[in-house]
């Protein structure tokens, strides 16, 4: 360990060249540091090789390997050196608690040139002050390491470990991205990368990369108790050929653009401030179970298999800004499950392509910001499975939305339709309130009784006697009209035929609305 290090302190610092912090120094002093680091690392590796000898370690002496590590780059054709090189390619070393500085590949003392000579390296509790290490044909395993700058992941071969991954319980203080490809469009990564105990203090950016391994290993033995916090995950022009598992995260932004998920996509129990999925296709099952999204948008993406949003929450229940969960030009070729889901800011499925009706059982959808077509889709999903009661509730909401649309139009040319919807909304809430028409019937019957009493006592003619002749002429004319409507003759009171007709029509409408409202709680028609 560094606190037990007995090596000479470097250049007035409190630790040796292996264990001192590696800031970005000026070029001259940095080269001096790299040279000293190279020498100390070489000694460390020699101690690693010869401290625990095995049956093959007596093949070469320490001095022979030391000479090789010092001069191998100038002795490539030396047969003896080639034998030592082959020998080291059978060795796996462990580097513990070493602080790796930035390197320059043009230096003969570039320490990476030593590292690639070995079959495998276990980096344990090491600190890295550089952006990447290219260790081709060398198996690696990073355990409890810290990466202080932006780090580029490489297609490393995995040094055998229990969780079968490259990075375990590591801390990335800068952005994590991938190397660019020199041979093709995609940079191919075959190895499993991270476990769920890794810490990401900034972002993960993956661009033009094809994963044949796992981004987050599902076979790990240690899992965090709290959610993993991460500022942003950006996947652009990527291909994931195996399962992608991103669970129990707290992410500010999750963005997937022009990306293909060939395997299962598991995105459970996450808290996401903003999710944008654009022009992305999911070939296998997609599971968002129990995740919470504040701002959620899917655009021009295709889901080929089952998609689950069960127990998800969209928007904030008491948030000031209402974000509508939007599925614009999203195509679902299989079942979509929204069971027990909350859309606090509203839902927009108007431009979604749905091969099968979604499952909205026990789902809450905020009505105000949800368009009529989405409500119709929800209503149809309940009708399709025979859940008439829930379907009736959304039928009422659909009618309210249509009424709101009519309110934006003029009465000219829409008088009859607007009147029917206005009366239906006022009297029975589109069949959802059976008590409202009953109460109106009671009120009208009281008014009707008072009018009959007033007529029998000539109250109307006692108001202003000069009007009596006019009132009598008008009432006689209207009563004559009412008498000619034969279906209502049996209900017309003598001398009050017209008023009886108006009240009779009102009673008929209200009784019909009452019956419809009662039936709407069991059957729509």
Coordinates of C-alpha atoms in Angstrom, one line a residue:
X1 CA 0.0 0.0 0.0
X2 CA 1.1 3.6 -0.6
X3 CA 1.3 4.4 3.1
X4 CA 3.7 1.5 3.6
X5 CA 5.8 2.5 0.6
X6 CA 9.5 2.7 1.4
X7 CA 10.6 4.1 -2.0
X8 CA 12.4 7.4 -2.3
X9 CA 10.1 10.4 -2.4
X10 CA 9.9 12.1 -5.8
X11 CA 11.1 15.6 -6.4
X12 CA 10.3 17.0 -3.0
X13 CA 6.8 15.5 -2.9
X14 CA 5.6 13.4 0.1
X15 CA 5.4 10.2 -2.0
X16 CA 7.4 8.2 -4.5
X17 CA 6.9 8.4 -8.3
X18 CA 4.5 5.5 -8.2
X19 CA 2.2 6.8 -5.5
X20 CA 2.3 10.6 -5.8
X21 CA -0.7 12.4 -7.4
X22 CA -0.3 12.9 -11.1
X23 CA -1.4 16.4 -12.0
X24 CA -0.9 17.8 -15.5
X25 CA 2.6 19.2 -15.2
X26 CA 4.6 21.3 -17.7
X27 CA 6.2 19.2 -20.4
X28 CA 9.7 19.2 -19.0
X29 CA 8.9 18.2 -15.5
X30 CA 6.2 15.7 -16.8
X31 CA 8.8 13.9 -18.9
X32 CA 11.1 13.7 -15.9
X33 CA 8.2 12.3 -13.9
X34 CA 7.3 9.7 -16.6
X35 CA 10.9 8.5 -16.7
X36 CA 11.1 8.1 -13.0
X37 CA 7.7 6.4 -13.0
X38 CA 8.8 4.1 -15.7
X39 CA 11.9 3.0 -13.7
X40 CA 9.9 2.5 -10.4
X41 CA 7.1 0.6 -12.2
X42 CA 9.7 -1.7 -13.8
X43 CA 11.2 -2.4 -10.3
X44 CA 7.7 -3.0 -8.9
X45 CA 6.9 -5.5 -11.7
X46 CA 10.2 -7.3 -11.1
X47 CA 9.3 -7.6 -7.4
X48 CA 5.9 -8.9 -8.4
X49 CA 7.4 -11.6 -10.6
X50 CA 10.1 -12.8 -8.3
X51 CA 8.5 -12.4 -4.8
X52 CA 6.2 -15.3 -5.4
X53 CA 8.3 -17.7 -7.6
X54 CA 6.7 -20.7 -9.3
X55 CA 8.2 -23.7 -11.1
X56 CA 8.9 -21.7 -14.2
X57 CA 10.4 -18.6 -12.6
X58 CA 13.9 -20.0 -12.6
X59 CA 13.9 -20.0 -16.4
X60 CA 15.3 -16.4 -16.4
X61 CA 17.0 -14.4 -13.7
X62 CA 15.9 -11.1 -12.4
X63 CA 18.8 -9.4 -14.1
X64 CA 17.9 -10.9 -17.5
X65 CA 14.3 -9.8 -17.3
X66 CA 15.4 -6.3 -16.0
X67 CA 17.7 -6.0 -19.0
X68 CA 14.9 -7.1 -21.3
X69 CA 12.4 -4.6 -19.9
X70 CA 15.0 -1.8 -20.3
X71 CA 16.2 -2.7 -23.8
X72 CA 13.5 -4.8 -25.4
X73 CA 12.5 -2.1 -27.9
X74 CA 16.0 -2.2 -29.4
X75 CA 16.4 -5.9 -29.4
X76 CA 13.4 -7.2 -31.3
X77 CA 15.5 -9.6 -33.4
X78 CA 17.4 -11.0 -30.5
X79 CA 16.4 -14.7 -30.0
X80 CA 17.1 -14.6 -26.3
X81 CA 15.0 -11.6 -25.9
X82 CA 12.2 -13.3 -27.9
X83 CA 12.2 -16.2 -25.4
X84 CA 11.8 -13.7 -22.5
X85 CA 9.0 -12.0 -24.3
X86 CA 7.2 -15.3 -24.8
X87 CA 7.8 -16.1 -21.2
X88 CA 6.3 -12.9 -20.0
X89 CA 3.2 -13.5 -22.1
X90 CA 2.4 -16.4 -19.8
X91 CA 2.5 -14.1 -16.7
X92 CA -0.3 -12.3 -15.0
X93 CA 0.7 -9.5 -12.6
X94 CA -1.2 -7.5 -10.0
X95 CA -0.6 -3.7 -9.8
X96 CA -1.9 -2.3 -6.5
X97 CA -2.4 1.3 -5.5
X98 CA -0.4 2.8 -8.2
X99 CA -1.0 6.3 -9.6
X100 CA -0.7 6.2 -13.4
X101 CA 0.2 9.5 -15.1
X102 CA -0.5 10.7 -18.6
X103 CA 1.8 9.0 -21.1
X104 CA 3.4 9.8 -24.4
X105 CA 3.6 6.9 -26.9
X106 CA 6.6 8.5 -28.5
X107 CA 8.7 8.1 -25.4
X108 CA 10.9 5.0 -25.1
X109 CA 10.0 5.1 -21.5
X110 CA 6.2 4.9 -22.1
X111 CA 5.1 2.5 -19.4
X112 CA 2.3 1.1 -21.6
X113 CA 5.0 -0.6 -23.6
X114 CA 5.9 -2.6 -20.5
X115 CA 2.2 -3.4 -19.6
X116 CA 1.4 -5.0 -23.0
X117 CA 4.2 -7.5 -22.5
X118 CA 2.2 -9.5 -20.0
X119 CA -0.7 -11.9 -20.5
X120 CA -2.9 -10.3 -17.9
X121 CA -3.0 -7.4 -15.4
X122 CA -5.1 -6.9 -12.3
X123 CA -5.3 -3.2 -11.5
X124 CA -6.3 -3.1 -7.8
X125 CA -7.1 0.3 -6.1
X126 CA -5.1 2.1 -8.8
X127 CA -5.5 5.8 -9.8
X128 CA -5.5 6.9 -13.4
X129 CA -4.6 10.4 -14.5
X130 CA -4.9 9.7 -18.3
X131 CA -7.7 9.1 -20.8
X132 CA -7.2 5.5 -21.8
X133 CA -4.8 2.5 -21.9
X134 CA -4.6 0.5 -25.1
X135 CA -3.5 -3.0 -23.9
X136 CA -4.0 -5.2 -27.0
X137 CA -3.7 -8.9 -26.3
X138 CA -3.4 -8.3 -22.6
X139 CA -6.3 -9.4 -20.3
X140 CA -7.2 -6.8 -17.7
X141 CA -9.4 -6.3 -14.7
X142 CA -9.9 -2.9 -12.9
X143 CA -11.0 -3.3 -9.3
X144 CA -11.7 -0.4 -6.9
X145 CA -9.9 2.0 -9.3
X146 CA -10.4 5.8 -9.7
X147 CA -10.3 7.5 -13.1
X148 CA -9.7 11.2 -12.6
X149 CA -10.1 12.4 -16.2
X150 CA -12.4 11.6 -19.0
X151 CA -12.0 7.8 -19.7
X152 CA -12.4 6.0 -23.0
X153 CA -13.4 2.4 -22.8
X154 CA -11.5 -0.1 -25.0
X155 CA -12.3 -3.6 -26.2
X156 CA -10.2 -5.2 -23.5
X157 CA -10.0 -9.0 -23.0
X158 CA -11.3 -9.8 -19.5
X159 CA -8.9 -11.1 -16.9
X160 CA -10.8 -13.9 -15.2
X161 CA -12.8 -12.7 -12.2
X162 CA -16.0 -13.7 -10.4
X163 CA -18.3 -11.2 -12.1
X164 CA -16.7 -11.6 -15.6
X165 CA -16.3 -7.9 -16.4
X166 CA -13.7 -5.3 -16.9
X167 CA -14.6 -2.7 -14.2
X168 CA -15.7 -3.5 -10.7
X169 CA -16.5 -0.9 -8.0
X170 CA -14.6 1.8 -9.9
X171 CA -15.1 5.6 -9.7
X172 CA -15.2 7.6 -12.9
X173 CA -14.8 11.3 -12.1
X174 CA -14.9 12.4 -15.7
X175 CA -17.0 11.4 -18.7
X176 CA -16.9 7.8 -19.9
X177 CA -16.9 7.3 -23.7
X178 CA -15.6 4.8 -26.3
X179 CA -12.6 4.8 -28.6
X180 CA -13.3 5.6 -32.2
X181 CA -12.9 2.9 -34.8
X182 CA -10.1 2.8 -37.3
X183 CA -11.3 -0.1 -39.5
X184 CA -15.1 0.3 -39.8
X185 CA -18.1 2.5 -38.9
X186 CA -18.5 0.9 -35.5
X187 CA -16.1 0.4 -32.7
X188 CA -16.7 -3.1 -31.5
X189 CA -16.6 -4.1 -27.8
X190 CA -16.9 -7.8 -27.0
X191 CA -16.3 -7.7 -23.3
X192 CA -18.7 -7.0 -20.3
X193 CA -17.9 -3.5 -18.9
X194 CA -19.3 -2.3 -15.6
X195 CA -20.9 -3.7 -12.5
X196 CA -23.6 -1.7 -10.6
X197 CA -21.3 -0.6 -7.8
X198 CA -19.3 1.6 -10.2
X199 CA -19.7 5.4 -9.6
X200 CA -20.1 7.8 -12.5
X201 CA -19.7 11.4 -11.4
X202 CA -20.4 12.8 -14.9
X203 CA -21.7 11.2 -18.1
X204 CA -21.6 8.1 -20.3
X205 CA -21.3 8.9 -24.0
X206 CA -21.3 6.0 -26.4
X207 CA -21.1 6.9 -30.1
X208 CA -20.7 4.5 -33.2
X209 CA -20.1 1.5 -31.0
X210 CA -21.3 -2.1 -31.4
X211 CA -21.6 -4.0 -28.1
X212 CA -21.2 -7.8 -28.2
X213 CA -20.7 -7.8 -24.5
X214 CA -22.8 -6.3 -21.7
X215 CA -22.7 -2.6 -20.8
X216 CA -23.7 -3.5 -17.2
X217 CA -23.1 -7.1 -16.1
X218 CA -26.2 -8.9 -14.9
X219 CA -24.2 -11.7 -13.2
X220 CA -22.5 -9.5 -10.5
X221 CA -22.4 -10.7 -6.9
X222 CA -22.4 -7.2 -5.3
X223 CA -25.2 -4.7 -5.8
X224 CA -25.6 -1.2 -4.4
X225 CA -28.2 -0.4 -1.7
X226 CA -28.9 3.1 -3.1
X227 CA -29.6 4.2 -6.7
X228 CA -26.6 5.0 -8.9
X229 CA -26.5 8.7 -9.7
X230 CA -25.5 9.7 -13.2
X231 CA -25.8 13.0 -15.0
X232 CA -26.4 11.7 -18.6
X233 CA -26.3 8.5 -20.7
X234 CA -26.1 9.3 -24.4
X235 CA -26.3 6.4 -26.9
X236 CA -25.9 7.5 -30.5
X237 CA -25.6 5.3 -33.5
X238 CA -25.0 2.2 -31.4
X239 CA -25.8 -1.5 -31.7
X240 CA -26.3 -3.7 -28.6
X241 CA -26.4 -7.3 -29.6
X242 CA -26.9 -8.6 -26.0
X243 CA -29.2 -7.7 -23.2
X244 CA -29.0 -4.1 -21.9
X245 CA -29.7 -3.9 -18.2
X246 CA -29.8 -0.4 -16.6
X247 CA -31.6 -0.7 -13.3
X248 CA -31.8 1.3 -10.1
X249 CA -30.3 4.4 -11.5
X250 CA -30.9 8.1 -10.8
X251 CA -30.2 9.8 -14.2
X252 CA -30.8 13.4 -15.2
X253 CA -30.9 12.7 -18.9
X254 CA -31.2 9.4 -20.8
X255 CA -30.9 9.8 -24.6
X256 CA -30.9 7.1 -27.3
X257 CA -30.5 8.3 -30.9
X258 CA -30.4 6.0 -34.0
X259 CA -29.6 3.0 -31.8
X260 CA -30.5 -0.7 -32.1
X261 CA -31.2 -3.0 -29.2
X262 CA -31.1 -6.6 -30.5
X263 CA -31.5 -8.1 -27.0
X264 CA -33.8 -7.5 -24.1
X265 CA -33.8 -3.9 -22.8
X266 CA -34.3 -3.7 -19.0
X267 CA -34.8 -0.3 -17.5
X268 CA -36.3 -0.9 -14.1
X269 CA -36.7 1.1 -10.9
X270 CA -35.0 4.2 -12.3
X271 CA -35.6 7.8 -11.6
X272 CA -35.2 9.8 -14.8
X273 CA -35.5 13.6 -15.2
X274 CA -35.6 13.5 -19.0
X275 CA -35.8 10.6 -21.4
X276 CA -35.6 11.0 -25.1
X277 CA -35.6 8.0 -27.4
X278 CA -35.3 9.0 -31.1
X279 CA -35.2 6.8 -34.2
X280 CA -34.3 3.8 -32.0
X281 CA -35.5 0.2 -32.5
X282 CA -36.0 -2.5 -29.8
X283 CA -36.1 -6.1 -31.2
X284 CA -36.8 -7.9 -28.0
X285 CA -38.8 -7.4 -24.8
X286 CA -38.6 -3.9 -23.2
X287 CA -39.2 -3.5 -19.4
X288 CA -39.5 -0.1 -17.8
X289 CA -41.1 -1.5 -14.6
X290 CA -41.3 0.8 -11.6
X291 CA -39.4 3.7 -13.2
X292 CA -40.2 7.4 -12.7
X293 CA -39.9 9.9 -15.5
X294 CA -40.4 13.6 -15.3
X295 CA -40.1 14.4 -19.0
X296 CA -40.7 11.5 -21.4
X297 CA -40.5 11.5 -25.2
X298 CA -40.3 8.7 -27.7
X299 CA -40.1 9.6 -31.4
X300 CA -40.0 7.5 -34.6
X301 CA -39.0 4.3 -32.8
X302 CA -40.1 0.7 -33.3
X303 CA -40.9 -1.9 -30.5
X304 CA -41.1 -5.4 -32.0
X305 CA -41.9 -7.3 -28.8
X306 CA -43.8 -6.8 -25.5
X307 CA -43.3 -3.4 -23.8
X308 CA -44.0 -3.0 -20.1
X309 CA -44.5 0.3 -18.3
X310 CA -46.2 -1.3 -15.2
X311 CA -46.1 0.8 -12.0
X312 CA -44.3 3.6 -13.8
X313 CA -44.9 7.3 -13.0
X314 CA -44.7 10.0 -15.7
X315 CA -44.4 13.6 -14.5
X316 CA -44.7 14.8 -10.9
X317 CA -47.9 14.4 -9.0
X318 CA -47.7 17.9 -7.5
X319 CA -45.2 19.4 -10.0
X320 CA -45.8 23.0 -11.2
X321 CA -44.9 22.1 -14.8
X322 CA -46.9 19.4 -16.5
X323 CA -44.9 17.2 -18.9
X324 CA -47.0 15.2 -21.3
X325 CA -45.6 11.7 -21.9
X326 CA -45.4 11.6 -25.7
X327 CA -45.2 8.6 -28.0
X328 CA -44.9 10.4 -31.4
X329 CA -44.7 8.0 -34.4
X330 CA -43.8 5.2 -32.0
X331 CA -44.7 1.8 -33.4
X332 CA -45.7 -1.0 -31.1
X333 CA -45.9 -4.4 -32.9
X334 CA -46.9 -6.3 -29.8
X335 CA -48.7 -5.7 -26.5
X336 CA -48.0 -2.5 -24.5
X337 CA -48.7 -2.8 -20.7
X338 CA -49.5 0.5 -18.9
X339 CA -51.1 -1.3 -15.9
X340 CA -51.0 0.6 -12.6
X341 CA -49.2 3.5 -14.3
X342 CA -49.6 7.2 -13.4
X343 CA -49.5 9.9 -16.1
X344 CA -49.6 13.0 -13.9
X345 CA -48.8 15.4 -16.8
X346 CA -51.0 13.7 -19.4
X347 CA -50.5 11.2 -22.2
X348 CA -50.2 11.6 -26.0
X349 CA -50.7 8.5 -28.1
X350 CA -52.4 10.4 -31.0
X351 CA -49.6 9.7 -33.5
X352 CA -48.6 6.2 -32.1
X353 CA -49.0 3.1 -34.2
X354 CA -50.6 0.4 -32.1
X355 CA -51.0 -3.1 -33.5
X356 CA -52.7 -4.3 -30.3
X357 CA -54.8 -2.3 -27.7
X358 CA -52.7 -1.4 -24.7
X359 CA -53.4 -2.5 -21.2
X360 CA -54.6 0.5 -19.1
X361 CA -56.0 -1.4 -16.1
X362 CA -55.8 0.7 -12.9
X363 CA -54.0 3.5 -14.8
X364 CA -54.4 7.2 -13.9
X365 CA -54.2 9.6 -16.8
X366 CA -54.4 13.3 -16.1
X367 CA -57.3 14.5 -18.3
X368 CA -56.6 18.2 -19.0
X369 CA -53.4 17.7 -21.1
X370 CA -54.5 14.5 -22.8
X371 CA -55.9 14.8 -26.3
X372 CA -59.2 13.2 -27.4
X373 CA -57.6 10.6 -29.7
X374 CA -55.5 9.3 -26.8
X375 CA -58.6 9.0 -24.6
X376 CA -60.4 7.2 -27.4
X377 CA -57.5 4.7 -27.6
X378 CA -57.8 4.1 -23.8
X379 CA -61.6 3.7 -24.1
X380 CA -61.2 1.2 -27.0
X381 CA -58.6 -0.8 -25.0
X382 CA -61.2 -1.3 -22.2
X383 CA -64.0 -2.1 -24.7
X384 CA -61.8 -4.7 -26.4
X385 CA -61.4 -6.7 -23.2
X386 CA -65.0 -6.2 -22.1
X387 CA -64.3 -3.8 -19.2
X388 CA -67.4 -1.7 -20.0
X389 CA -67.4 0.3 -16.7
X390 CA -63.9 1.7 -17.2
X391 CA -64.6 2.1 -20.9
X392 CA -67.7 4.2 -20.0
X393 CA -65.6 6.5 -17.9
X394 CA -63.3 7.3 -20.8
X395 CA -66.2 7.5 -23.1
X396 CA -67.4 10.4 -20.9
X397 CA -64.0 12.0 -21.0
X398 CA -63.9 11.6 -24.8
X399 CA -67.2 13.4 -25.1
X400 CA -65.9 16.2 -22.8
X401 CA -62.8 16.6 -25.0
X402 CA -65.1 16.8 -28.1
X403 CA -67.2 19.4 -26.4
X404 CA -64.1 21.4 -25.6
X405 CA -63.2 21.3 -29.3
X406 CA -66.7 22.5 -30.2
X407 CA -66.4 25.4 -27.9
X408 CA -63.6 26.7 -30.1
X409 CA -65.9 26.8 -33.1
X410 CA -68.6 29.3 -33.9
X411 CA -72.3 28.6 -33.3
X412 CA -73.0 29.2 -37.0
X413 CA -73.1 25.8 -38.7
X414 CA -72.6 24.0 -35.4
X415 CA -75.6 25.1 -33.4
X416 CA -77.4 21.7 -33.1
X417 CA -74.2 19.8 -32.3
X418 CA -73.0 22.3 -29.7
X419 CA -76.5 22.5 -28.1
X420 CA -76.7 18.7 -27.8
X421 CA -73.3 18.4 -26.2
X422 CA -73.8 21.4 -23.9
X423 CA -77.2 19.9 -22.7
X424 CA -75.7 16.4 -22.3
X425 CA -72.7 17.8 -20.3
X426 CA -74.9 20.0 -18.1
X427 CA -77.6 17.5 -17.3
X428 CA -75.7 14.1 -16.9
X429 CA -72.0 14.7 -17.4
X430 CA -72.3 12.5 -20.5
X431 CA -73.9 9.7 -18.7
X432 CA -71.6 9.6 -15.7
X433 CA -74.0 11.3 -13.2
X434 CA -77.4 9.8 -12.7
X435 CA -78.3 12.0 -9.8
X436 CA -78.0 15.2 -11.7
X437 CA -81.0 14.6 -14.1
X438 CA -83.1 13.3 -11.2
X439 CA -82.4 16.5 -9.2
X440 CA -83.3 18.6 -12.3
X441 CA -86.6 16.6 -12.7
X442 CA -87.5 17.4 -9.0
X443 CA -86.7 21.1 -9.5
X444 CA -88.8 21.2 -12.8
X445 CA -91.7 19.4 -11.1
X446 CA -91.7 22.0 -8.4
X447 CA -91.7 24.8 -10.9
X448 CA -94.4 23.0 -13.0
X449 CA -96.6 22.7 -9.9
X450 CA -96.2 26.3 -9.0
X451 CA -97.1 27.3 -12.6
X452 CA -100.3 25.1 -12.5
X453 CA -101.2 26.7 -9.1
X454 CA -100.6 30.2 -10.6
X455 CA -102.7 29.4 -13.6
X456 CA -105.7 28.1 -11.6
X457 CA -105.5 31.3 -9.5
X458 CA -105.0 33.6 -12.5
X459 CA -101.7 35.0 -11.0
X460 CA -100.3 35.7 -14.5
X461 CA -103.3 37.9 -15.4
X462 CA -103.2 39.8 -12.2
X463 CA -99.6 41.2 -12.8
X464 CA -100.6 43.9 -15.3
X465 CA -104.2 43.9 -16.6
X466 CA -103.5 45.9 -19.8
X467 CA -101.4 42.9 -21.0
X468 CA -104.1 40.4 -20.4
X469 CA -105.5 40.5 -23.9
X470 CA -102.0 40.0 -25.4
X471 CA -101.2 37.2 -23.0
X472 CA -104.4 35.5 -23.7
X473 CA -103.9 35.7 -27.5
X474 CA -100.3 34.3 -27.2
X475 CA -101.3 31.5 -24.9
X476 CA -104.3 30.6 -27.1
X477 CA -102.0 30.4 -30.2
X478 CA -99.3 28.3 -28.4
X479 CA -101.9 26.0 -26.9
X480 CA -103.4 25.4 -30.2
X481 CA -100.1 24.4 -31.6
X482 CA -99.5 22.0 -28.7
X483 CA -102.9 20.4 -29.2
X484 CA -101.9 19.4 -32.8
X485 CA -99.0 17.2 -31.5
X486 CA -101.0 14.1 -31.0
X487 CA -98.5 11.9 -29.1
X488 CA -98.6 14.3 -26.2
X489 CA -102.4 14.9 -26.1
X490 CA -102.9 12.7 -23.1
X491 CA -100.4 14.7 -21.0
X492 CA -101.6 18.2 -21.9
X493 CA -103.4 20.1 -19.2
X494 CA -106.4 22.0 -20.4
X495 CA -105.6 25.7 -20.8
X496 CA -101.8 25.0 -20.3
X497 CA -101.2 22.8 -23.3
X498 CA -98.0 24.5 -24.5
X499 CA -96.3 24.6 -21.1
X500 CA -97.4 21.0 -20.5
X501 CA -95.7 20.1 -23.8
X502 CA -92.4 21.8 -22.9
X503 CA -92.3 20.2 -19.4
X504 CA -93.3 16.8 -21.0
X505 CA -90.4 17.0 -23.4
X506 CA -88.0 18.0 -20.6
X507 CA -89.2 15.2 -18.4
X508 CA -88.8 12.7 -21.3
X509 CA -85.2 13.8 -22.0
X510 CA -84.3 13.8 -18.3
X511 CA -85.8 10.4 -17.7
X512 CA -83.9 9.1 -20.8
X513 CA -80.7 10.6 -19.5
X514 CA -81.3 9.1 -16.1
X515 CA -81.8 5.6 -17.6
X516 CA -78.7 6.1 -19.8
X517 CA -76.6 7.2 -16.8
X518 CA -77.7 4.2 -14.8
X519 CA -76.9 1.8 -17.6
X520 CA -73.6 3.5 -18.3
X521 CA -72.3 2.1 -15.0
X522 CA -73.0 -1.4 -16.3
X523 CA -73.5 -1.2 -20.0
X524 CA -73.2 1.6 -22.5
X525 CA -76.1 0.6 -24.9

